[in-house]
mmCIF file of C-alpha atoms in Angstrom:
data_model
loop_
_atom_site.group_PDB
_atom_site.id
_atom_site.type_symbol
_atom_site.label_atom_id
_atom_site.label_comp_id
_atom_site.label_asym_id
_atom_site.label_seq_id
_atom_site.Cartn_x
_atom_site.Cartn_y
_atom_site.Cartn_z
ATOM 1 C CA MET A 1 171.177 205.317 6.091
ATOM 2 C CA GLY A 2 170.830 203.612 9.430
ATOM 3 C CA GLN A 3 173.819 201.351 8.662
ATOM 4 C CA LYS A 4 177.119 202.428 10.526
ATOM 5 C CA GLU A 5 180.399 203.946 10.084
ATOM 6 C CA ASN A 6 183.291 201.645 9.865
ATOM 7 C CA TYR A 7 185.698 201.448 13.076
ATOM 8 C CA ILE A 8 189.118 202.400 12.255
ATOM 9 C CA TYR A 9 191.623 200.092 13.081
ATOM 10 C CA LEU A 10 194.730 201.668 13.797
ATOM 11 C CA TYR A 11 198.399 199.554 12.913
ATOM 12 C CA GLY A 12 200.745 202.767 13.564
ATOM 13 C CA ILE A 13 201.726 206.320 13.823
ATOM 14 C CA VAL A 14 204.575 207.925 12.171
ATOM 15 C CA PRO A 15 206.606 211.104 10.769
ATOM 16 C CA VAL A 16 204.741 212.874 8.478
ATOM 17 C CA TYR A 17 208.316 214.790 6.839
ATOM 18 C CA GLU A 18 209.240 210.617 6.676
ATOM 19 C CA LEU A 19 206.000 209.953 3.664
ATOM 20 C CA ASP A 20 208.119 212.168 1.676
ATOM 21 C CA LYS A 21 211.027 210.644 0.941
ATOM 22 C CA THR A 22 209.517 207.159 1.361
ATOM 23 C CA PRO A 23 206.148 207.075 -0.274
ATOM 24 C CA PHE A 24 203.559 205.566 1.749
ATOM 25 C CA SER A 25 202.176 202.370 -0.904
ATOM 26 C CA PRO A 26 198.676 201.119 0.257
ATOM 27 C CA PHE A 27 198.300 197.697 0.695
ATOM 28 C CA ALA A 28 195.087 195.074 2.156
ATOM 29 C CA GLY A 29 193.916 195.633 5.488
ATOM 30 C CA ILE A 30 192.616 193.595 7.869
ATOM 31 C CA ASP A 31 190.097 192.070 6.960
ATOM 32 C CA LYS A 32 191.025 191.830 3.001
ATOM 33 C CA GLU A 33 188.286 194.116 2.140
ATOM 34 C CA HIS A 34 189.642 197.193 2.781
ATOM 35 C CA LYS A 35 193.127 199.176 1.758
ATOM 36 C CA ALA A 36 195.162 200.510 4.309
ATOM 37 C CA ALA A 37 195.484 204.175 4.299
ATOM 38 C CA ILE A 38 197.062 207.461 5.498
ATOM 39 C CA ALA A 39 195.647 210.124 7.643
ATOM 40 C CA THR A 40 197.766 213.132 8.789
ATOM 41 C CA TYR A 41 197.659 215.454 11.272
ATOM 42 C CA GLY A 42 199.847 217.841 11.567
ATOM 43 C CA ASP A 43 203.514 216.521 11.948
ATOM 44 C CA ILE A 44 201.851 212.892 12.626
ATOM 45 C CA ALA A 45 200.657 210.151 10.000
ATOM 46 C CA ALA A 46 198.271 207.608 10.795
ATOM 47 C CA ILE A 47 198.583 204.091 8.831
ATOM 48 C CA TYR A 48 194.981 202.733 9.495
ATOM 49 C CA THR A 49 192.439 200.570 7.790
ATOM 50 C CA GLU A 50 188.608 200.574 7.993
ATOM 51 C CA VAL A 51 186.572 197.898 9.162
ATOM 52 C CA ASP A 52 183.142 197.004 9.298
ATOM 53 C CA ALA A 53 181.367 198.538 13.176
ATOM 54 C CA GLU A 54 179.557 195.346 13.672
ATOM 55 C CA ALA A 55 182.299 193.084 13.242
ATOM 56 C CA TYR A 56 184.520 194.933 14.952
ATOM 57 C CA GLU A 57 182.882 196.365 17.812
ATOM 58 C CA GLY A 58 183.793 194.757 21.155
ATOM 59 C CA GLU A 59 181.555 192.016 21.825
ATOM 60 C CA ALA A 60 181.383 191.213 18.196
ATOM 61 C CA LEU A 61 185.272 190.715 18.379
ATOM 62 C CA GLU A 62 185.099 189.064 20.998
ATOM 63 C CA SER A 63 183.166 185.565 20.005
ATOM 64 C CA ARG A 64 185.115 185.574 17.344
ATOM 65 C CA MET A 65 188.266 185.216 19.161
ATOM 66 C CA LYS A 66 186.913 182.685 20.684
ATOM 67 C CA ASP A 67 185.266 180.740 17.558
ATOM 68 C CA ASP A 68 187.008 181.891 14.988
ATOM 69 C CA LEU A 69 190.785 180.440 16.046
ATOM 70 C CA GLU A 70 191.976 180.877 12.240
ATOM 71 C CA TRP A 71 191.120 184.442 11.887
ATOM 72 C CA LEU A 72 192.888 185.347 15.276
ATOM 73 C CA GLN A 73 196.204 183.639 14.380
ATOM 74 C CA GLU A 74 196.074 184.943 10.378
ATOM 75 C CA SER A 75 195.126 188.353 12.319
ATOM 76 C CA ALA A 76 197.840 188.616 14.894
ATOM 77 C CA MET A 77 200.225 187.709 11.918
ATOM 78 C CA HIS A 78 199.019 189.672 9.576
ATOM 79 C CA HIS A 79 199.201 193.154 12.172
ATOM 80 C CA HIS A 80 202.771 191.760 12.747
ATOM 81 C CA GLU A 81 203.970 191.307 9.452
ATOM 82 C CA VAL A 82 202.441 194.858 8.470
ATOM 83 C CA LEU A 83 204.351 196.707 11.455
ATOM 84 C CA LEU A 84 207.585 194.671 10.569
ATOM 85 C CA SER A 85 207.923 196.277 6.661
ATOM 86 C CA LEU A 86 206.757 199.474 8.038
ATOM 87 C CA GLN A 87 208.981 199.841 10.499
ATOM 88 C CA LYS A 88 211.461 199.040 7.440
ATOM 89 C CA LYS A 89 210.520 202.046 6.144
ATOM 90 C CA TYR A 90 209.824 204.240 8.787
ATOM 91 C CA THR A 91 210.261 205.685 11.890
ATOM 92 C CA LEU A 92 207.129 203.629 14.013
ATOM 93 C CA ILE A 93 205.366 203.998 16.701
ATOM 94 C CA PRO A 94 203.432 200.142 16.664
ATOM 95 C CA MET A 95 200.277 200.203 18.252
ATOM 96 C CA LYS A 96 198.817 196.647 19.827
ATOM 97 C CA PHE A 97 196.955 194.324 18.483
ATOM 98 C CA CYS A 98 193.444 195.632 17.608
ATOM 99 C CA THR A 99 194.201 198.915 18.635
ATOM 100 C CA ILE A 100 190.822 200.305 16.857
ATOM 101 C CA TYR A 101 189.265 203.831 17.210
ATOM 102 C CA LEU A 102 185.059 204.364 16.486
ATOM 103 C CA SER A 103 185.770 207.077 13.786
ATOM 104 C CA GLN A 104 188.729 209.055 11.984
ATOM 105 C CA ASP A 105 187.310 212.260 14.234
ATOM 106 C CA SER A 106 188.036 210.029 17.436
ATOM 107 C CA LEU A 107 191.422 209.142 16.086
ATOM 108 C CA GLU A 108 191.895 212.742 15.418
ATOM 109 C CA GLU A 109 191.052 213.973 18.482
ATOM 110 C CA LYS A 110 193.539 211.139 20.462
ATOM 111 C CA LEU A 111 196.217 212.070 17.951
ATOM 112 C CA ARG A 112 196.805 215.742 18.555
ATOM 113 C CA GLU A 113 195.668 215.354 22.235
ATOM 114 C CA GLN A 114 199.061 213.346 22.674
ATOM 115 C CA ALA A 115 200.723 214.852 20.055
ATOM 116 C CA ASP A 116 203.462 215.936 22.531
ATOM 117 C CA THR A 117 203.849 211.936 23.601
ATOM 118 C CA ILE A 118 203.784 211.158 20.023
ATOM 119 C CA GLN A 119 206.504 213.509 18.991
ATOM 120 C CA SER A 120 209.381 212.774 21.870
ATOM 121 C CA LEU A 121 208.120 208.891 21.032
ATOM 122 C CA PHE A 122 209.808 209.613 17.868
ATOM 123 C CA ILE A 123 212.596 211.170 18.902
ATOM 124 C CA ARG A 124 212.725 208.337 21.680
ATOM 125 C CA ILE A 125 212.991 205.312 18.755
ATOM 126 C CA LYS A 126 214.246 207.165 15.558
ATOM 127 C CA ASP A 127 216.663 205.258 13.930
ATOM 128 C CA SER A 128 217.000 202.874 16.587
ATOM 129 C CA GLU A 129 215.553 198.961 16.589
ATOM 130 C CA GLU A 130 214.236 196.590 19.765
ATOM 131 C CA TRP A 131 215.940 193.133 19.657
ATOM 132 C CA ASN A 132 214.367 190.394 21.835
ATOM 133 C CA LEU A 133 217.524 188.216 23.721
ATOM 134 C CA LYS A 134 216.078 184.928 24.966
ATOM 135 C CA ILE A 135 218.906 183.023 27.406
ATOM 136 C CA TYR A 136 218.213 179.467 27.602
ATOM 137 C CA CYS A 137 220.730 177.219 29.800
ATOM 138 C CA ASP A 138 221.265 173.427 30.654
ATOM 139 C CA ASP A 139 221.739 173.141 33.997
ATOM 140 C CA GLU A 140 223.498 170.125 33.984
ATOM 141 C CA PRO A 141 226.857 171.382 33.467
ATOM 142 C CA LEU A 142 226.379 174.082 35.796
ATOM 143 C CA ARG A 143 224.717 171.943 38.647
ATOM 144 C CA GLU A 144 228.670 170.447 38.362
ATOM 145 C CA HIS A 145 230.357 173.010 38.289
ATOM 146 C CA VAL A 146 228.913 174.258 41.696
ATOM 147 C CA LEU A 147 229.235 171.111 43.140
ATOM 148 C CA GLN A 148 232.796 170.970 42.352
ATOM 149 C CA HIS A 149 233.805 174.859 42.921
ATOM 150 C CA SER A 150 231.500 175.949 46.015
ATOM 151 C CA PRO A 151 233.824 175.826 48.856
ATOM 152 C CA SER A 152 230.952 175.404 51.242
ATOM 153 C CA ILE A 153 229.216 172.279 49.416
ATOM 154 C CA LYS A 154 232.107 170.371 49.231
ATOM 155 C CA GLU A 155 232.623 170.766 53.106
ATOM 156 C CA LYS A 156 229.001 169.889 53.345
ATOM 157 C CA MET A 157 229.742 166.764 51.147
ATOM 158 C CA GLN A 158 232.994 165.380 53.332
ATOM 159 C CA GLU A 159 231.276 165.982 56.127
ATOM 160 C CA LEU A 160 228.127 163.754 54.348
ATOM 161 C CA GLU A 161 230.547 160.601 55.409
ATOM 162 C CA SER A 162 231.154 160.176 58.415
ATOM 163 C CA LEU A 163 227.644 160.200 58.943
ATOM 164 C CA SER A 164 224.579 157.824 59.883
ATOM 165 C CA PRO A 165 223.214 156.523 56.460
ATOM 166 C CA GLY A 166 219.877 157.726 57.581
ATOM 167 C CA ARG A 167 221.403 161.531 58.615
ATOM 168 C CA GLN A 168 223.147 161.262 55.437
ATOM 169 C CA PHE A 169 219.870 161.099 53.223
ATOM 170 C CA PHE A 170 218.531 164.001 54.841
ATOM 171 C CA GLU A 171 221.395 166.240 54.587
ATOM 172 C CA LYS A 172 222.344 165.303 51.103
ATOM 173 C CA ARG A 173 218.577 166.536 49.874
ATOM 174 C CA LYS A 174 219.738 169.580 51.969
ATOM 175 C CA ILE A 175 222.932 169.749 49.854
ATOM 176 C CA ASP A 176 220.823 169.294 46.845
ATOM 177 C CA GLN A 177 218.756 172.270 48.041
ATOM 178 C CA LEU A 178 222.021 174.372 48.984
ATOM 179 C CA VAL A 179 223.406 173.169 45.567
ATOM 180 C CA ASP A 180 219.916 174.576 43.572
ATOM 181 C CA GLY A 181 220.144 177.724 45.476
ATOM 182 C CA GLU A 182 223.889 178.199 44.214
ATOM 183 C CA LEU A 183 223.247 177.401 40.932
ATOM 184 C CA GLU A 184 220.254 179.497 40.271
ATOM 185 C CA LYS A 185 221.916 182.466 41.440
ATOM 186 C CA GLU A 186 224.940 181.359 39.778
ATOM 187 C CA LYS A 187 223.057 181.642 36.353
ATOM 188 C CA ASN A 188 221.219 185.097 37.613
ATOM 189 C CA GLN A 189 225.386 186.405 38.139
ATOM 190 C CA PHE A 190 226.134 185.480 34.518
ATOM 191 C CA CYS A 191 222.421 186.566 32.890
ATOM 192 C CA GLU A 192 223.105 189.965 34.875
ATOM 193 C CA GLN A 193 226.580 190.453 34.012
ATOM 194 C CA ILE A 194 225.767 189.821 30.113
ATOM 195 C CA HIS A 195 222.480 192.269 30.058
ATOM 196 C CA ALA A 196 224.990 195.105 31.835
ATOM 197 C CA GLU A 197 227.397 194.764 28.901
ATOM 198 C CA LEU A 198 224.147 194.741 26.183
ATOM 199 C CA THR A 199 222.848 197.595 28.011
ATOM 200 C CA GLU A 200 226.141 199.400 27.383
ATOM 201 C CA ILE A 201 225.512 199.118 23.767
ATOM 202 C CA ALA A 202 221.780 199.845 24.325
ATOM 203 C CA SER A 203 219.696 203.386 24.556
ATOM 204 C CA GLU A 204 217.237 201.650 26.183
ATOM 205 C CA GLU A 205 216.609 198.035 27.649
ATOM 206 C CA LYS A 206 213.848 196.146 29.706
ATOM 207 C CA VAL A 207 213.641 192.877 31.548
ATOM 208 C CA LYS A 208 211.235 190.447 30.731
ATOM 209 C CA THR A 209 209.866 187.721 32.590
ATOM 210 C CA ALA A 210 211.444 184.550 31.640
ATOM 211 C CA TRP A 211 209.378 181.746 30.309
ATOM 212 C CA SER A 212 209.096 178.474 31.681
ATOM 213 C CA LYS A 213 210.368 175.278 30.032
ATOM 214 C CA ASP A 214 206.669 174.156 29.587
ATOM 215 C CA VAL A 215 205.817 177.629 27.876
ATOM 216 C CA THR A 216 209.189 177.231 25.659
ATOM 217 C CA GLY A 217 208.209 173.099 24.822
ATOM 218 C CA ARG A 218 212.370 173.394 24.950
ATOM 219 C CA GLU A 219 214.830 171.265 26.951
ATOM 220 C CA LEU A 220 216.808 173.982 28.051
ATOM 221 C CA GLU A 221 215.465 176.075 30.789
ATOM 222 C CA MET A 222 214.891 179.927 29.834
ATOM 223 C CA SER A 223 216.721 181.966 32.323
ATOM 224 C CA TRP A 224 216.648 185.867 30.512
ATOM 225 C CA ASN A 225 214.761 187.556 28.924
ATOM 226 C CA SER A 226 215.080 191.059 28.102
ATOM 227 C CA VAL A 227 213.924 193.763 24.748
ATOM 228 C CA TYR A 228 216.775 196.590 24.102
ATOM 229 C CA LEU A 229 216.297 199.706 22.230
ATOM 230 C CA ILE A 230 219.502 200.198 19.697
ATOM 231 C CA GLN A 231 220.847 202.711 17.537
ATOM 232 C CA GLU A 232 220.937 201.069 13.661
ATOM 233 C CA ASN A 233 225.392 201.762 13.566
ATOM 234 C CA GLN A 234 225.300 199.893 17.426
ATOM 235 C CA VAL A 235 222.813 197.102 15.965
ATOM 236 C CA GLU A 236 225.842 195.007 14.672
ATOM 237 C CA ALA A 237 228.076 195.300 17.502
ATOM 238 C CA PHE A 238 225.407 194.143 20.387
ATOM 239 C CA LEU A 239 225.200 191.322 18.231
ATOM 240 C CA LYS A 240 228.710 190.678 17.367
ATOM 241 C CA LEU A 241 228.761 190.507 21.216
ATOM 242 C CA VAL A 242 225.761 188.476 21.920
ATOM 243 C CA GLN A 243 227.478 186.135 19.740
ATOM 244 C CA GLN A 244 231.148 185.852 20.957
ATOM 245 C CA LYS A 245 229.331 185.818 25.360
ATOM 246 C CA ASN A 246 227.398 182.761 23.168
ATOM 247 C CA GLU A 247 230.458 181.102 21.724
ATOM 248 C CA GLU A 248 232.223 181.626 25.428
ATOM 249 C CA SER A 249 229.701 179.899 26.854
ATOM 250 C CA ALA A 250 228.235 177.263 24.726
ATOM 251 C CA SER A 251 230.490 174.674 26.376
ATOM 252 C CA SER A 252 229.179 175.737 30.132
ATOM 253 C CA GLY A 253 225.645 174.741 28.977
ATOM 254 C CA TRP A 254 224.654 178.465 27.381
ATOM 255 C CA ARG A 255 222.892 179.213 24.390
ATOM 256 C CA PHE A 256 221.848 182.829 23.533
ATOM 257 C CA GLU A 257 219.172 183.608 21.068
ATOM 258 C CA ALA A 258 218.700 187.056 19.532
ATOM 259 C CA THR A 259 216.071 188.165 17.283
ATOM 260 C CA GLY A 260 214.904 191.565 15.612
ATOM 261 C CA PRO A 261 214.589 193.810 14.642
ATOM 262 C CA TRP A 262 210.958 194.045 16.464
ATOM 263 C CA PRO A 263 208.868 197.182 16.196
ATOM 264 C CA ALA A 264 209.538 198.912 18.795
ATOM 265 C CA TYR A 265 206.788 197.801 20.646
ATOM 266 C CA HIS A 266 208.244 197.641 24.351
ATOM 267 C CA PHE A 267 209.680 201.095 24.460
ATOM 268 C CA VAL A 268 206.794 203.550 22.597
ATOM 269 C CA TYR A 269 204.276 202.666 25.936
ATOM 270 C CA MET B 1 228.619 187.860 6.996
ATOM 271 C CA ASN B 2 228.128 190.282 9.053
ATOM 272 C CA THR B 3 226.937 189.069 12.557
ATOM 273 C CA ARG B 4 223.795 190.368 11.609
ATOM 274 C CA GLU B 5 222.934 187.565 8.650
ATOM 275 C CA THR B 6 223.610 184.890 10.740
ATOM 276 C CA ILE B 7 221.511 185.594 13.972
ATOM 277 C CA ASP B 8 218.020 184.035 13.025
ATOM 278 C CA ARG B 9 216.136 187.391 12.233
ATOM 279 C CA ASN B 10 212.467 186.898 13.343
ATOM 280 C CA LYS B 11 213.046 183.394 11.969
ATOM 281 C CA ASP B 12 211.678 180.939 14.534
ATOM 282 C CA VAL B 13 209.507 183.317 15.684
ATOM 283 C CA SER B 14 206.220 181.893 17.003
ATOM 284 C CA LEU B 15 202.528 183.183 17.209
ATOM 285 C CA ILE B 16 203.214 183.112 20.999
ATOM 286 C CA ASP B 17 206.130 185.380 20.573
ATOM 287 C CA ILE B 18 203.785 187.597 19.303
ATOM 288 C CA LEU B 19 201.491 188.017 21.106
ATOM 289 C CA ASP B 20 203.724 188.345 23.103
ATOM 290 C CA VAL B 21 204.785 191.689 22.176
ATOM 291 C CA ILE B 22 201.488 192.575 20.577
ATOM 292 C CA LEU B 23 199.562 192.146 23.811
ATOM 293 C CA ASP B 24 202.087 191.963 26.505
ATOM 294 C CA LYS B 25 202.144 195.515 28.371
ATOM 295 C CA GLY B 26 199.013 198.768 28.458
ATOM 296 C CA VAL B 27 197.018 196.174 29.421
ATOM 297 C CA ALA B 28 194.488 195.302 32.222
ATOM 298 C CA ILE B 29 193.923 192.293 32.838
ATOM 299 C CA LYS B 30 191.668 191.881 35.837
ATOM 300 C CA GLY B 31 188.238 192.802 34.735
ATOM 301 C CA ASP B 32 188.318 194.124 30.727
ATOM 302 C CA LEU B 33 191.266 194.994 28.662
ATOM 303 C CA ILE B 34 191.398 198.561 27.994
ATOM 304 C CA ILE B 35 194.201 198.666 25.006
ATOM 305 C CA SER B 36 195.581 202.066 24.925
ATOM 306 C CA ILE B 37 198.076 204.257 23.778
ATOM 307 C CA ALA B 38 200.401 206.470 25.940
ATOM 308 C CA GLY B 39 197.013 205.978 28.542
ATOM 309 C CA VAL B 40 194.322 206.664 25.897
ATOM 310 C CA ASP B 41 190.983 204.651 25.771
ATOM 311 C CA LEU B 42 190.167 202.640 23.517
ATOM 312 C CA VAL B 43 188.158 199.832 22.147
ATOM 313 C CA TYR B 44 187.959 197.335 24.981
ATOM 314 C CA LEU B 45 188.912 193.476 24.340
ATOM 315 C CA ASP B 46 188.915 190.986 27.087
ATOM 316 C CA LEU B 47 192.123 189.432 27.433
ATOM 317 C CA ARG B 48 191.993 186.359 28.737
ATOM 318 C CA VAL B 49 189.075 185.319 25.908
ATOM 319 C CA LEU B 50 192.041 185.813 23.739
ATOM 320 C CA ILE B 51 194.375 183.561 25.491
ATOM 321 C CA SER B 52 192.349 181.107 25.982
ATOM 322 C CA SER B 53 190.717 181.130 22.099
ATOM 323 C CA VAL B 54 195.049 181.117 21.671
ATOM 324 C CA GLU B 55 195.033 178.055 23.967
ATOM 325 C CA THR B 56 191.790 176.245 22.203
ATOM 326 C CA LEU B 57 193.990 177.446 18.923
ATOM 327 C CA VAL B 58 197.178 175.398 19.462
ATOM 328 C CA GLN B 59 194.535 172.154 20.824
ATOM 329 C CA ASN B 60 193.135 172.267 17.122
ATOM 330 C CA GLN B 61 195.850 173.289 15.311
ATOM 331 C CA SER B 62 198.234 170.083 16.695
ATOM 332 C CA GLY B 63 198.884 168.456 13.791
ATOM 333 C CA ASN B 64 200.550 172.018 12.468
ATOM 334 C CA THR B 65 204.568 171.832 13.485
ATOM 335 C CA ARG B 66 204.109 175.900 13.532
ATOM 336 C CA MET B 67 203.486 175.759 17.012
ATOM 337 C CA ASP B 68 204.961 172.673 18.543
ATOM 338 C CA ILE B 69 203.336 173.903 22.076
ATOM 339 C CA THR B 70 201.533 171.408 24.006
ATOM 340 C CA SER B 71 197.911 172.346 25.924
ATOM 341 C CA GLU B 72 199.006 171.602 29.025
ATOM 342 C CA ALA B 73 202.379 174.274 28.044
ATOM 343 C CA PHE B 74 200.018 176.995 27.009
ATOM 344 C CA ASP B 75 198.262 176.541 29.997
ATOM 345 C CA LYS B 76 201.468 178.003 31.261
ATOM 346 C CA GLN B 77 202.445 179.889 28.676
ATOM 347 C CA LYS B 78 198.518 182.015 29.235
ATOM 348 C CA GLU B 79 199.619 182.335 33.281
ATOM 349 C CA GLU B 80 203.704 183.774 32.144
ATOM 350 C CA LEU B 81 201.204 186.184 29.614
ATOM 351 C CA GLU B 82 198.689 186.722 32.405
ATOM 352 C CA HIS B 83 201.780 187.377 35.247
ATOM 353 C CA GLY B 84 203.834 188.864 32.672
ATOM 354 C CA SER B 85 201.356 191.599 31.847
ATOM 355 C CA ALA B 86 199.953 192.300 35.253
ATOM 356 C CA ALA B 87 203.575 192.982 36.222
ATOM 357 C CA ALA B 88 203.678 194.973 32.958
ATOM 358 C CA GLU B 89 203.389 198.284 35.221
ATOM 359 C CA GLU B 90 205.877 197.386 37.939
ATOM 360 C CA ARG B 91 207.701 195.807 35.223
ATOM 361 C CA ALA B 92 209.146 193.590 38.365
ATOM 362 C CA ASN B 93 212.506 191.972 37.867
ATOM 363 C CA PRO B 94 213.170 188.438 40.477
ATOM 364 C CA PHE B 95 216.513 189.594 39.984
ATOM 365 C CA ARG B 96 216.823 193.367 40.670
ATOM 366 C CA SER B 97 214.960 193.094 44.399
#
């Protein structure tokens, strides 16, 4: 033959018994040529699609990502959307983008090797959803609050008046820095507090890096970015609390954004 | 209507949100990326290549309103992603130190 066998692009792993309840319906795979399929190994079912070995081998994939940007965007979206829909039906261990095995055999070998880990992951994420919370903040109202309410800063402001204009300039800059520091502290405390309350509802949590303003392209600063694994029957309570906090603190410049349910990306690795 | 429906479930999720999660963890930034599940090594990619292509993608598609992020912003975003991934192992939380 001389032709390479297809590679295996793995979307995710689900428990076999759930397939009896909700049969798998095939969909078009990432290359739009092959259909997604199921392979079962004991209690574990892998949802995958075959991909051409030459197109999806390391170097080819790399250059494709460089040269075919529409493909990249489309494929990343495809991957995500597939996982979203699988997650609605099954207890899904989601794979990262372009998780590719060289053959069915190598996939099977790895899955069998990892069977215990996979089983415990199923238990961990069963009937749970991943939600992301980003908290944004308008610094101005908070800065004003700090200026008005911090005793040490108030004191320094009063001292300022008795100084010469030259000293005033430098002391003022010092105070600004102090206010900045206080502001950060206030913001962190606020977010930490919210996070602690949400963590009580969630079964697991992870704090992520908050993106800078340049990243988000927004006017408001992102102060907090975290993910939660939440039991399905707790999701409503979680979202209610987020909404309540949002309403309570909107006038102080805070804005909460929850997105989900995501595949449990952050809780399976 | 319950709270669930009032929250924008994935409605405004951008490509960067998606890349952030589908690439975020299990990746090594220095050198070639090994995509892994629970420590299993698979075909490797280079994340930096991917991220820099996304940057170009955004530049190329600046007319597309799906992502109104400037290329400059994307540089930062790239850093964030790289930082986020590099720190993934230790999960550094600046607020908890």
